[in-house]
Coordinates of C-alpha atoms and ligand atoms in Angstrom, one line a residue:
X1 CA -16.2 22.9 -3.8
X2 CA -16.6 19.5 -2.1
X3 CA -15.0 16.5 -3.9
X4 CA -18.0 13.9 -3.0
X5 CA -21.5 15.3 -4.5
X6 CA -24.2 14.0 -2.8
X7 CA -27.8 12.8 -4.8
X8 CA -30.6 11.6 -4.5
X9 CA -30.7 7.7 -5.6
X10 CA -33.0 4.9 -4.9
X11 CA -34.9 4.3 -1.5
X12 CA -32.8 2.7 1.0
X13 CA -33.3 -0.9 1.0
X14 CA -32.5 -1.7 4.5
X15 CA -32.7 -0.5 8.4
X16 CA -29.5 1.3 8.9
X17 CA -29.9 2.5 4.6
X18 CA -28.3 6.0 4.0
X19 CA -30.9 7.9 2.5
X20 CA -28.4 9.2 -0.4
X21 CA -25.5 7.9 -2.3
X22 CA -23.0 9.8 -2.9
X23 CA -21.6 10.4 -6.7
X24 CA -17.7 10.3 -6.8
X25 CA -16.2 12.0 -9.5
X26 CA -12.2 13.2 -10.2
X27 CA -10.0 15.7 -9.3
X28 CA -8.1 17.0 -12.4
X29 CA -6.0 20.4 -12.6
X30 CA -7.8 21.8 -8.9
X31 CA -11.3 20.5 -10.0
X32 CA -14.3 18.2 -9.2
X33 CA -14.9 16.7 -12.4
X34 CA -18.2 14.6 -12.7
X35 CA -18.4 11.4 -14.5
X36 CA -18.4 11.4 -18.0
X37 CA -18.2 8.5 -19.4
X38 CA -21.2 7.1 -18.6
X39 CA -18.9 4.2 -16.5
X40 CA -19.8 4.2 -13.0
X41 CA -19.0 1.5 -9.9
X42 CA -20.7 0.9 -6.6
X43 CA -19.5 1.7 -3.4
X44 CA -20.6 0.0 0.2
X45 CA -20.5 0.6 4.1
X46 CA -19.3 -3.2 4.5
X47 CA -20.8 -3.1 7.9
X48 CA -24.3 -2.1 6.6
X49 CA -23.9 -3.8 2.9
X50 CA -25.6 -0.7 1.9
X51 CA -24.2 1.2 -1.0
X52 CA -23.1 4.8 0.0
X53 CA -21.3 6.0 -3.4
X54 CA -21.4 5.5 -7.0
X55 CA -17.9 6.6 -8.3
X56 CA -17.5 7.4 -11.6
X57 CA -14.8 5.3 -14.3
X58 CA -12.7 7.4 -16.0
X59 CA -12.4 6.8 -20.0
X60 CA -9.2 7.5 -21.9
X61 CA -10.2 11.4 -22.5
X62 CA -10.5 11.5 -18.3
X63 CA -7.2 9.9 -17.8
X64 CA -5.3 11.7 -20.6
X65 CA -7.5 14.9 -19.5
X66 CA -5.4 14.4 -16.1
X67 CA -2.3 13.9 -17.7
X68 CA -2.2 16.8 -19.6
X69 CA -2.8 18.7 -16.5
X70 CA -0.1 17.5 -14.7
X71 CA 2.2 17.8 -17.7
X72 CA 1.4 21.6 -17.7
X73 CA 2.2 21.8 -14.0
X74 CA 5.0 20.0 -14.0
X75 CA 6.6 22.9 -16.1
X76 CA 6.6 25.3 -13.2
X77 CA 6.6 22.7 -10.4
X78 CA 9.7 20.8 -11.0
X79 CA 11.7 24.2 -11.3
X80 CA 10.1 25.6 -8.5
X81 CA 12.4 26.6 -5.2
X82 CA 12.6 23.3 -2.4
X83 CA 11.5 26.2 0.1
X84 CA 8.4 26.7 -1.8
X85 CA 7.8 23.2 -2.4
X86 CA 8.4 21.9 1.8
X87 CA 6.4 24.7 2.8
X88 CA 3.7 23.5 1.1
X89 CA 4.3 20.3 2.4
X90 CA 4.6 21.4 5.8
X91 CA 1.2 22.9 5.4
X92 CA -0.3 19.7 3.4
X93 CA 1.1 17.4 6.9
X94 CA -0.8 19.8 9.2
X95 CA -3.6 19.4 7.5
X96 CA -4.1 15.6 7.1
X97 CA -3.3 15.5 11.3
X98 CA -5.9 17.9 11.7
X99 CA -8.0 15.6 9.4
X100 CA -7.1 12.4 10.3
X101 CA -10.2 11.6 11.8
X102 CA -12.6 12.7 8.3
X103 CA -10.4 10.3 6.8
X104 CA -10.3 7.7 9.2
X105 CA -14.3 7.9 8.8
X106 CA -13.6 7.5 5.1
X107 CA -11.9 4.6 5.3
X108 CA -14.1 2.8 7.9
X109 CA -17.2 3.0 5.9
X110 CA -15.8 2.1 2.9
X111 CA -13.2 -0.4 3.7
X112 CA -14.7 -1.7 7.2
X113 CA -11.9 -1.8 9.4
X114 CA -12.2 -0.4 12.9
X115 CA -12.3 3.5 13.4
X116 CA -8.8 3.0 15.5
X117 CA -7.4 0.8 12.8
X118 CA -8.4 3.6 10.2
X119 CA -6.3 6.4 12.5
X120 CA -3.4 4.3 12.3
X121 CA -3.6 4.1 8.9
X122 CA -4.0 7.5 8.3
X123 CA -0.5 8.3 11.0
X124 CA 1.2 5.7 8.9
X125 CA 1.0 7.5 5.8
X126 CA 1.4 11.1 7.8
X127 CA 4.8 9.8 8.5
X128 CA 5.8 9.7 4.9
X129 CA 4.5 12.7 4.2
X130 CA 6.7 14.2 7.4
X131 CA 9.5 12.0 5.6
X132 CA 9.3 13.9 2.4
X133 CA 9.5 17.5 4.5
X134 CA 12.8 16.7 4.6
X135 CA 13.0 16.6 0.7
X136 CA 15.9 19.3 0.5
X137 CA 18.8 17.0 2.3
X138 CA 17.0 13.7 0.9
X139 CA 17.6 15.2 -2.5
X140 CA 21.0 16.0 -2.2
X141 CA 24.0 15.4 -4.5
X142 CA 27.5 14.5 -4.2
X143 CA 30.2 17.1 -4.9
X144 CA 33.6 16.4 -6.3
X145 CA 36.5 19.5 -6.5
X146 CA 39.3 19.4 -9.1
X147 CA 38.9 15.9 -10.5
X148 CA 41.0 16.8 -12.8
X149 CA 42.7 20.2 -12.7
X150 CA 40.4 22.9 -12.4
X151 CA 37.7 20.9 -13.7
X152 CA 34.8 20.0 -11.0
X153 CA 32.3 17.1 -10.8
X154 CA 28.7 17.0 -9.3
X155 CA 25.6 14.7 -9.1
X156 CA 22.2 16.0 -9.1
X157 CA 18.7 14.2 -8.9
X158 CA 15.9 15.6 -10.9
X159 CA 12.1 14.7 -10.9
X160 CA 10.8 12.6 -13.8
X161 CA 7.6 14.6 -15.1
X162 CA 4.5 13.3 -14.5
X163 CA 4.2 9.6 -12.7
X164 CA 0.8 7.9 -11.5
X165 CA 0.4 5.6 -8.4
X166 CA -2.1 2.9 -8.6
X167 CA -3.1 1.2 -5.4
X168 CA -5.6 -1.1 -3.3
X169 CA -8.8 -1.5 -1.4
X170 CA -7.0 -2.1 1.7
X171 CA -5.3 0.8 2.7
X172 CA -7.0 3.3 1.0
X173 CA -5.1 6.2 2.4
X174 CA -1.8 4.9 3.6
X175 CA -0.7 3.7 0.6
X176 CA -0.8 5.8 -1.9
X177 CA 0.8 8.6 1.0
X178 CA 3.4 5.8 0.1
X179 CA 3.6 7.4 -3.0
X180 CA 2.6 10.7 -3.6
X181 CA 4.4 13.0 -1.1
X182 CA 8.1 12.1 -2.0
X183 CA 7.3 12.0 -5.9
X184 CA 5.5 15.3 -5.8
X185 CA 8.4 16.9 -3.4
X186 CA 11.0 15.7 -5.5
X187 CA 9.6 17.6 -7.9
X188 CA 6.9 15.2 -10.1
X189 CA 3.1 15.9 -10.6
X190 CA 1.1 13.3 -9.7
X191 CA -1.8 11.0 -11.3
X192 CA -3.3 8.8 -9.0
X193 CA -6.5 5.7 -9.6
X194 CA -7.0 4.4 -6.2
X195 CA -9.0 1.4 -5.9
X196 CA -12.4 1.7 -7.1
X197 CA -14.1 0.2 -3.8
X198 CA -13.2 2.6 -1.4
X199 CA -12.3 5.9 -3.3
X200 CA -13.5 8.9 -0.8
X201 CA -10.5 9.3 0.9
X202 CA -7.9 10.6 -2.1
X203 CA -10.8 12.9 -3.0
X204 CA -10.2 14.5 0.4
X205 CA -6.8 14.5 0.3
X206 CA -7.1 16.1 -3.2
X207 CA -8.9 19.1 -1.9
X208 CA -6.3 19.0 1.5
X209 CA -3.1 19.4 -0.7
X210 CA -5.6 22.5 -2.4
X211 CA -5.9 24.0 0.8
X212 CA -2.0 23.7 1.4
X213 CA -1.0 25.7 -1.8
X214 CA -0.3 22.8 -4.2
X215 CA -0.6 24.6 -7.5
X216 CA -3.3 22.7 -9.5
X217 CA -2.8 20.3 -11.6
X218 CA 0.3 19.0 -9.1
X219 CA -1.7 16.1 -7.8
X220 CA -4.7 14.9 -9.7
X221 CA -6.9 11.6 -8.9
X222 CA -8.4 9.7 -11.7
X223 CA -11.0 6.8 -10.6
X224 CA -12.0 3.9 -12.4
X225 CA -11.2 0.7 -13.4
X226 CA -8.8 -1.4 -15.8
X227 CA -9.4 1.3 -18.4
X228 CA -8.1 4.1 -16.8
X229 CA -5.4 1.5 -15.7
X230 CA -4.6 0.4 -19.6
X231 CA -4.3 3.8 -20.5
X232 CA -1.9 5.2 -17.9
X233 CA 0.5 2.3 -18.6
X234 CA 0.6 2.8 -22.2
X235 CA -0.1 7.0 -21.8
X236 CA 3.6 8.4 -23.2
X237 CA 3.6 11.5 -21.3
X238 CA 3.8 9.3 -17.8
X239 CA 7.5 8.6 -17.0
X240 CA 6.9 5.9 -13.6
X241 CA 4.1 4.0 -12.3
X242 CA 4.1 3.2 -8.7
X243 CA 1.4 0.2 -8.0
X244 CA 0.4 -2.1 -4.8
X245 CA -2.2 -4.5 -5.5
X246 CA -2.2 -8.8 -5.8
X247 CA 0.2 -10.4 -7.5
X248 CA -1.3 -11.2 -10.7
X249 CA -2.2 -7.3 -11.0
X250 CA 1.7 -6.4 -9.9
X251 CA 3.0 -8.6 -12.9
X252 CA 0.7 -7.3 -15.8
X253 CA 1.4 -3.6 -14.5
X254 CA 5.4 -4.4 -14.1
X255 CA 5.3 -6.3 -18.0
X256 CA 2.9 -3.9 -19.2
X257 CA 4.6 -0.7 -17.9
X258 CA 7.9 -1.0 -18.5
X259 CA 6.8 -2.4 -22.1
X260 CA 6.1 0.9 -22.7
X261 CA 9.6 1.8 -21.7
X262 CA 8.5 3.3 -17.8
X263 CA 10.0 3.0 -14.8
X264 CA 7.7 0.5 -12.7
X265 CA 7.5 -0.7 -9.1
X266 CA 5.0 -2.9 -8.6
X267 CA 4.4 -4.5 -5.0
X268 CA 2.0 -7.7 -5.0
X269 CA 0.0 -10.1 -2.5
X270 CA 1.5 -11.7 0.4
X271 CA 1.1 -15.0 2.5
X272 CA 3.2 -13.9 5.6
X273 CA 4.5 -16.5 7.7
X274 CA 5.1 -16.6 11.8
X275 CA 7.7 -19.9 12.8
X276 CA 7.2 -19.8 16.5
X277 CA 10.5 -22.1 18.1
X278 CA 9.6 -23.8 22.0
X279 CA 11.4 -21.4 23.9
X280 CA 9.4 -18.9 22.8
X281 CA 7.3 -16.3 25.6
X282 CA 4.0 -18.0 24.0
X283 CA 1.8 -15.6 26.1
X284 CA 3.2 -13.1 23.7
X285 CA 3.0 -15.3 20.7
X286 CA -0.5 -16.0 20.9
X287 CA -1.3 -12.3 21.5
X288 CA 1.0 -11.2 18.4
X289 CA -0.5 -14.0 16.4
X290 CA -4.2 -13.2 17.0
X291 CA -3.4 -9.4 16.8
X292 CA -1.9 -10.0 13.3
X293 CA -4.0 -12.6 12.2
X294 CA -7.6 -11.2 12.6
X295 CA -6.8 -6.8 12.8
X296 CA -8.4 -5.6 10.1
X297 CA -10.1 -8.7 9.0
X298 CA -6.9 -10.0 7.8
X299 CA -6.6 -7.5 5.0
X300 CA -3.1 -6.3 5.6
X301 CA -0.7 -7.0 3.3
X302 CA 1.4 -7.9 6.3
X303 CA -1.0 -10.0 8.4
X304 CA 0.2 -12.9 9.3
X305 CA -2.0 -15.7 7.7
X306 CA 0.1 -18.8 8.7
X307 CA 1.7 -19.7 12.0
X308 CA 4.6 -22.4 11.9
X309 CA 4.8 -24.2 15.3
X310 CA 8.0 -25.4 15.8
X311 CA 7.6 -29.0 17.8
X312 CA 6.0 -28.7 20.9
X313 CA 5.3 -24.9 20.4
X314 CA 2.0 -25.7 18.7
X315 CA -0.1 -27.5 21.5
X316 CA 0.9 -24.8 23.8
X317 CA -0.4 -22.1 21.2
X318 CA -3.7 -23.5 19.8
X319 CA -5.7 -22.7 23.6
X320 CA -4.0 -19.6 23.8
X321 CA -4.8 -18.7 20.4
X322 CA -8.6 -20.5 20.6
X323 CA -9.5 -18.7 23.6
X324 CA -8.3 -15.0 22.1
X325 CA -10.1 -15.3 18.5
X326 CA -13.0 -16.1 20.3
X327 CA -12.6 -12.9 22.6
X328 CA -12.8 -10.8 19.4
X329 CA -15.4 -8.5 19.1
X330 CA -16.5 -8.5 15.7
X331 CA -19.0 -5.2 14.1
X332 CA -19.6 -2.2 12.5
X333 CA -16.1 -0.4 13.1
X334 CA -17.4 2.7 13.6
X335 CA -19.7 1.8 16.7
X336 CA -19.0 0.2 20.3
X337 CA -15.7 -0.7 21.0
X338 CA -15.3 -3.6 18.4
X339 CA -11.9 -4.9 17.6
X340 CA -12.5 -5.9 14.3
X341 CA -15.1 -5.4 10.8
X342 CA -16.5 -6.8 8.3
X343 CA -14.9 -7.5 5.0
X344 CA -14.3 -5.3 2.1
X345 CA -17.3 -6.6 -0.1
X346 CA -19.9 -9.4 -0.5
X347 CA -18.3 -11.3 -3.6
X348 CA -15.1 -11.2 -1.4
X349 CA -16.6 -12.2 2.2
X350 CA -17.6 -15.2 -0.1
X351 CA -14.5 -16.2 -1.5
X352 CA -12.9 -16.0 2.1
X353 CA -16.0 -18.1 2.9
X354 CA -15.7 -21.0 0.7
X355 CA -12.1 -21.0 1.0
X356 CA -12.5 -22.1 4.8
X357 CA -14.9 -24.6 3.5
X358 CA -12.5 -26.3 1.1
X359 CA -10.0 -26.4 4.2
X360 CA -12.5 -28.1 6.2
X361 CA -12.9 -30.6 3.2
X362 CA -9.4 -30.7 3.0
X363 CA -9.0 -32.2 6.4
X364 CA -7.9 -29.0 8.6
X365 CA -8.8 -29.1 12.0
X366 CA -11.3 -25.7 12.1
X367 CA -10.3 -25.0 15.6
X368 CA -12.5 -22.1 15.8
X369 CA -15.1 -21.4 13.1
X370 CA -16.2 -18.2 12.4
X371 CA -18.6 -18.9 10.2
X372 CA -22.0 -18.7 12.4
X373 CA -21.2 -14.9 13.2
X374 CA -24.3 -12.7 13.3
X375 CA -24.0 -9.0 14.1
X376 CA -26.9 -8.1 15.5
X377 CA -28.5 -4.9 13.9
X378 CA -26.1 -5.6 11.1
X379 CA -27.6 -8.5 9.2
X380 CA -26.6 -7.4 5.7
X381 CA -23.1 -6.7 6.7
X382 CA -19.8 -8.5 5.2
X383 CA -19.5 -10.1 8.4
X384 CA -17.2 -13.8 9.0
X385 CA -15.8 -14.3 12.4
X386 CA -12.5 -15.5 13.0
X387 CA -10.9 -18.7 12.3
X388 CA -8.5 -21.0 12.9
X389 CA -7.3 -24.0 11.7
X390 CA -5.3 -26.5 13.5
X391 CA -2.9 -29.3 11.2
X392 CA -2.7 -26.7 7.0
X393 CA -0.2 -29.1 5.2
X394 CA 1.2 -26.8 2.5
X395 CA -0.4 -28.8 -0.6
X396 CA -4.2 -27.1 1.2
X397 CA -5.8 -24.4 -0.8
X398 CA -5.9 -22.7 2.8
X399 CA -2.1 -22.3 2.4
X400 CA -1.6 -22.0 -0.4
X401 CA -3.7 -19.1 -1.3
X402 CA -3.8 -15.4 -0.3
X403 CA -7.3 -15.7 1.8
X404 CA -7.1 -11.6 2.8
X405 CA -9.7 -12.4 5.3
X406 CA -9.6 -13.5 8.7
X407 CA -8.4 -16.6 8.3
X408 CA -5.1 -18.5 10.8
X409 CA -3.8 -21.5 9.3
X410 CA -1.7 -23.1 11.5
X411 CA 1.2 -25.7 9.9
X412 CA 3.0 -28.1 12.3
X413 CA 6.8 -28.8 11.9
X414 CA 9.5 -30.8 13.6
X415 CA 12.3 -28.4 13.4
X416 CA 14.1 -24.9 12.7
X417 CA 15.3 -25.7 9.8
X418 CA 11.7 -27.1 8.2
X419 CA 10.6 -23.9 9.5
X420 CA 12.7 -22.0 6.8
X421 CA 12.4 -24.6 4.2
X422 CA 8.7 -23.9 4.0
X423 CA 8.8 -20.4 4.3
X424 CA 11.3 -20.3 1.4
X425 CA 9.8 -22.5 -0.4
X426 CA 6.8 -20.2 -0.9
X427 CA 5.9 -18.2 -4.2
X428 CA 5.0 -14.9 -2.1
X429 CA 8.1 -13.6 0.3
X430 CA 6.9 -9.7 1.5
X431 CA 6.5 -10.0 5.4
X432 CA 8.1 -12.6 8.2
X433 CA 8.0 -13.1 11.8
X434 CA 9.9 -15.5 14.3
X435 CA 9.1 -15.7 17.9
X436 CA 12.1 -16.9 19.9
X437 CA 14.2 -15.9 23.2
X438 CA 17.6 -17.5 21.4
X439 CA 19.1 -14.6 19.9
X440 CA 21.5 -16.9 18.2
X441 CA 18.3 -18.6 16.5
X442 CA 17.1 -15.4 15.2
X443 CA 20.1 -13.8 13.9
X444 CA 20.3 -16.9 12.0
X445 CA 16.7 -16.7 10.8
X446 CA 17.0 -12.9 9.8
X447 CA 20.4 -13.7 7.4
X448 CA 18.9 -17.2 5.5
X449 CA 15.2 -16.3 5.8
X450 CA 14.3 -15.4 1.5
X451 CA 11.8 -12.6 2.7
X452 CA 11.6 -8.8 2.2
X453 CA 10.8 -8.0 5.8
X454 CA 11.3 -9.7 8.5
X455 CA 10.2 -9.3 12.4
X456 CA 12.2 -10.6 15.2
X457 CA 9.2 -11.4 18.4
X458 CA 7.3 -8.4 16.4
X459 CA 4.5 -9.8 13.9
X460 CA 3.8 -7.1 11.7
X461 CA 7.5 -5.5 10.6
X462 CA 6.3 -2.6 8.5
X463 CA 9.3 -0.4 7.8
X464 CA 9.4 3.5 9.2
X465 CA 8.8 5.7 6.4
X466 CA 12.4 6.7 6.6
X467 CA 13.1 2.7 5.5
X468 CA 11.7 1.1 2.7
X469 CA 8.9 -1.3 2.5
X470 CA 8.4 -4.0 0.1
X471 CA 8.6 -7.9 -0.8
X472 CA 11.0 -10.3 -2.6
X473 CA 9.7 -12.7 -5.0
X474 CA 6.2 -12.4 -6.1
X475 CA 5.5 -10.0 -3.7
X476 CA 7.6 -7.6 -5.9
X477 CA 8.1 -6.6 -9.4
X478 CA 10.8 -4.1 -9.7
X479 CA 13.8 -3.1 -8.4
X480 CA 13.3 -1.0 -5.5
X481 CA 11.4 -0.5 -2.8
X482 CA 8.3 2.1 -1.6
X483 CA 9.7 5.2 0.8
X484 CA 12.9 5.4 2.0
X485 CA 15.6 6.3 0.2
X486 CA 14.9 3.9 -2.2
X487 CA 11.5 6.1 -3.2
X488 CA 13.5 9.3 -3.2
X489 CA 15.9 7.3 -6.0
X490 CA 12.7 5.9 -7.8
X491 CA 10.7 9.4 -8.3
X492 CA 14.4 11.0 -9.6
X493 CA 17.1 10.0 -12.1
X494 CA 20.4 11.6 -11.4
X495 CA 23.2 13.5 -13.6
X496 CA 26.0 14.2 -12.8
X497 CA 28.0 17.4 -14.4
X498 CA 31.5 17.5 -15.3
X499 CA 32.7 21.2 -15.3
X500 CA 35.4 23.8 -16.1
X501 CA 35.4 27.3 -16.0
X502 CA 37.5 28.9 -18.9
X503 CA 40.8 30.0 -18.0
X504 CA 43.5 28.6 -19.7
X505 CA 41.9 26.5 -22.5
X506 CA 43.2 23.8 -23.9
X507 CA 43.5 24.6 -27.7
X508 CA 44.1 22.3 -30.2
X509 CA 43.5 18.2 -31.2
X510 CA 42.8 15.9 -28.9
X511 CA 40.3 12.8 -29.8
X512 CA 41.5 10.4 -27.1
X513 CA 39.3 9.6 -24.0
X514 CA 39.4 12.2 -21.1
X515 CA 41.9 11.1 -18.3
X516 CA 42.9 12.6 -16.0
X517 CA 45.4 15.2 -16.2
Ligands
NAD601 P1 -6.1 -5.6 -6.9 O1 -4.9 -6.1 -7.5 O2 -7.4 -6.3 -7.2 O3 -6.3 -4.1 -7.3 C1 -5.3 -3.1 -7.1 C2 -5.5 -2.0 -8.1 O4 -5.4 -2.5 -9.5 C3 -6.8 -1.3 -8.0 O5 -6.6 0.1 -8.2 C4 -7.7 -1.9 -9.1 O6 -8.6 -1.0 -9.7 C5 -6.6 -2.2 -10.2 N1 -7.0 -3.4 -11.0 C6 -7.7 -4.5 -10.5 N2 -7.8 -5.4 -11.5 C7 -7.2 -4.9 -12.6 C8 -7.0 -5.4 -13.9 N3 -7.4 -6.6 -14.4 N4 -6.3 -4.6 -14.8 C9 -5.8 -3.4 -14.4 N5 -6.0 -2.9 -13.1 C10 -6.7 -3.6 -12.3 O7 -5.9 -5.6 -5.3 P2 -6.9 -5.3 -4.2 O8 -7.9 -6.4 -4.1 O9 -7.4 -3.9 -4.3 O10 -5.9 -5.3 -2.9 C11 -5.6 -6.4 -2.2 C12 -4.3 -7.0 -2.7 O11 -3.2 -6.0 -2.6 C13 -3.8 -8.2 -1.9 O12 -3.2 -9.1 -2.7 C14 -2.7 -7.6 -1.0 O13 -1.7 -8.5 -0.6 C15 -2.1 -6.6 -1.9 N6 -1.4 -5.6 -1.2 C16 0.0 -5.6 -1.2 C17 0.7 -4.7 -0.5 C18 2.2 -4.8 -0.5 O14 2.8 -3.9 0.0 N7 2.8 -5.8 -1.1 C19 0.1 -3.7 0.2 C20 -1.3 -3.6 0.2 C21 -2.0 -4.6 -0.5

């Protein structure tokens, strides 16, 4: 059984068409299951604008379908011996190495970014699943003897039952591994909608966690869209929702979710910051800023989208920084050695579009203007070139929104401390970067800075897997973190058992409080 079905569709309406489209369906309880609901979406190559897939929405029957099935798994799952369940999981990390590149080809032609890019997304997420091996000593409890006489106390951690994961176009693989292995080796079953535009790659992974021994029904993927989204967060049989999205997603799922009494963590958009002092090594700057700024289009979640040049930091940067965008090779990501690839979708290459135009209206300085890009045998492609603009003051559109393209605003301040006014002053707090040799400077920075990660000469600070990753502010609703401990705490609750083994019992009345005795 193959998760994607290929068909027969319309004639290809361009050069470099695919001949087919490929009809994307479910996995629920160890099975393809085909569209039902007559609900269906279109999927792209962003480099070709051709549509490659039609993935099916699920309706309420397909998402409570999934539910059920990972209800009655749950049963023997969560009981089931931690040997049983990290050898499985040992087999399930072998697997995805030896597949990493069918899922880095995934995620190129459906998301866009480069094939190298794709590969380390798909070792990211590897590393939580090699994380959540190590479920038995993660899980462990705390042990107390004779906290009173003969009587013993214990903590334990147990999984909740079913949870779902709902999570983003832009790392379609990495981040619901964010999710997935340490709730299902800490004992949940697992429902998961991945975003809608880019949906191959968890219907691989589906039939890879098969192959590893996963009982069915363990780890189920529902696609779709806000329906299938409504109905897991009011569904009562689903104890936690894990979600990464934008903001405005993050806060309906947080309200909506723990509404219906679940545990919710709900990671939103971003607008990372980069303060850059004068004695910075600005060689190393420029590169980390450009890298940042323009990998991946600038659809990370941790790109850095503004620089802050510190005084005379910033006309020392903007050459360096001209010359390197423009050294970008920009095209299809799986072809040639290009450094970076179109954008996710049309409607959204627009948006990142017109926003650089209402900069330039604005009065930024559009340094370098992306805007003319052609990719040659690639005309229907999401393509925009890099860009940079020169003199963002914070009341700009340009800064003030989450562009998600590849897009470098670049705000001029006077000092330090305006530096981490601005950055505090901002709605979205997830990632943070500041480029200095005074070591005094950035101990400073990393204690007063109101951010959830923070990178000292180091642009993008994603967290190992064995710390956790996520945002303050409105880059978060919730109260913990993704991976880490902090993931192993949000997928279990604990109890903690107070026990005595008879011997001499205590007979008779006693209605006051236990104390110690
Ligand atoms: P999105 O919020 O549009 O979609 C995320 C998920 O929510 C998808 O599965 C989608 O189907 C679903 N969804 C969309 N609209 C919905 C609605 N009205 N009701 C219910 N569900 C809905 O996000 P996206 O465009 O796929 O991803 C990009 C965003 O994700 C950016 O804002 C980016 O910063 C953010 N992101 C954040 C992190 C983080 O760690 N904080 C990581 C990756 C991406």
């Amino acid at each position: 059984m193959t998760a994607r079905r290929t068909i027969e569709k319309a004639p290809p309406p361009a050069r470099h068409a695919a001949a087919t489209i490929a009809e994307i369906g479910h996995w629920i309880d160890g099975q393809l299951r085909l569209g039902d609901a007559g609900r269906s979406g279109p999927v792209f190559n962003p480099a070709s604008g051709v549509q490659t897939g039609d993935v099916a929405f699920a309706s309420i029957e397909v998402v409570d379908a999934a539910v059920r099935a990972a209800k009655e798994a749950f049963v023997t799952w969560g009981d089931m011996g931690l040997g049983r369940r990290t050898t499985i999981l040992f087999r399930f990390r072998e697997l995805v190495a030896k597949h990493a590149d069918d899922l880095a080809r995934h995620i190129t032609r459906e998301h866009g970014k480069v094939f190298s890019d794709a590969k380390g997304e798909v070792q990211r997420g590897l590393e939580v699943v090699e994380f959540a091996c190590g479920i038995p000593q993660l899980i462990k409890g705390e042990f107390s003897q004779n906290v009173s006489t003969n009587v013993d106390s214990y903590s334990i951690r147990q999984p909740l039952g079913v949870v779902a994961g709902i999570t983003p176009f832009n790392f379609p693989v990495m981040v619901p591994m964010w999710m997935y292995p340490i709730a299902i080796a800490a004992g949940n079953t697992f429902v998961l909608k991945p975003s809608e535009k880019d949906p191959s790659g968890s219907m691989l992974i589906a039939e890879l966690w098969q192959q590893a021994g996963l009982p069915d029904g363990v780890f189920n993927v529902v696609n779709g869209d806000k329906v299938a989204v409504d109905r897991i967060l009011s569904h009562p049989d689903i104890a936690a929702v894990s979600f990464v999205g934008s903001t405005p997603i993050a806060k309906y799922i947080y309200e909506t979710g723990t509404r219906h009494g679940k545990r919710v963590q709900a990671l939103g958009g971003a607008k990372n910051h980069m303060v850059v002092l004068p004695d910075a090594d600005m060689e190393l700057a420029a590169d980390s800023a450009v890298n940042a700024a323009f990998g991946s289009a600038g659809e990370r979640c941790m790109a850095i989208s503004v620089l802050v040049g510190v005084g005379s930091a910033t006309d020392k940067l903007i050459p360096l920084i001209r010359d390197r965008a423009k050294a970008i090779h920009v095209g299809d990501g799986l072809e040639g050695n290009n450094d970076m690839g179109p954008l996710v979708t049309k409607p959204h290459m627009e948006r990142v579009r017109g926003l650089v135009e209402e900069g330039v209206r604005d009065g930024a300085k559009l340094v370098v203007d992306g805007r003319a890009l052609k990719v040659t045998d690639r005309e229907r492609g999401f393509f925009l070139g890099p860009c940079v603009f020169d003199n963002v003051r914070p009341e700009m559109s340009v800064y003030k929104e989450e562009i998600f393209g590849p897009v470098l605003s670049v705000v001029r301040v006077e000092s330090y401390d305006e530096a981490v006014a601005l950055v505090n002053s901002n709605p979205y707090a997830n990632g943070v970067a500041i480029f200095t040799n005074d070591g005094g400077a950035a101990r400073t920075f990393e204690s007063e800075i109101q951010v959830g990660m923070v990178g000292i000469n180091v642009p993008i600070p994603v967290p190992m897997a064995y710390y956790s990753f996520g945002g303050w502010k409105n880059s978060l609703f919730g109260d913990v973190h993704v991976h880490g401990q902090e993931g192993v705490r949000f997928y279990t609750r604990a109890k903690v058992v107070t026990a005595r083994w008879p011997e001499p019992h205590l007979r008779g009345k006693n209605l006051g409080f236990p104390t110690v005795t």
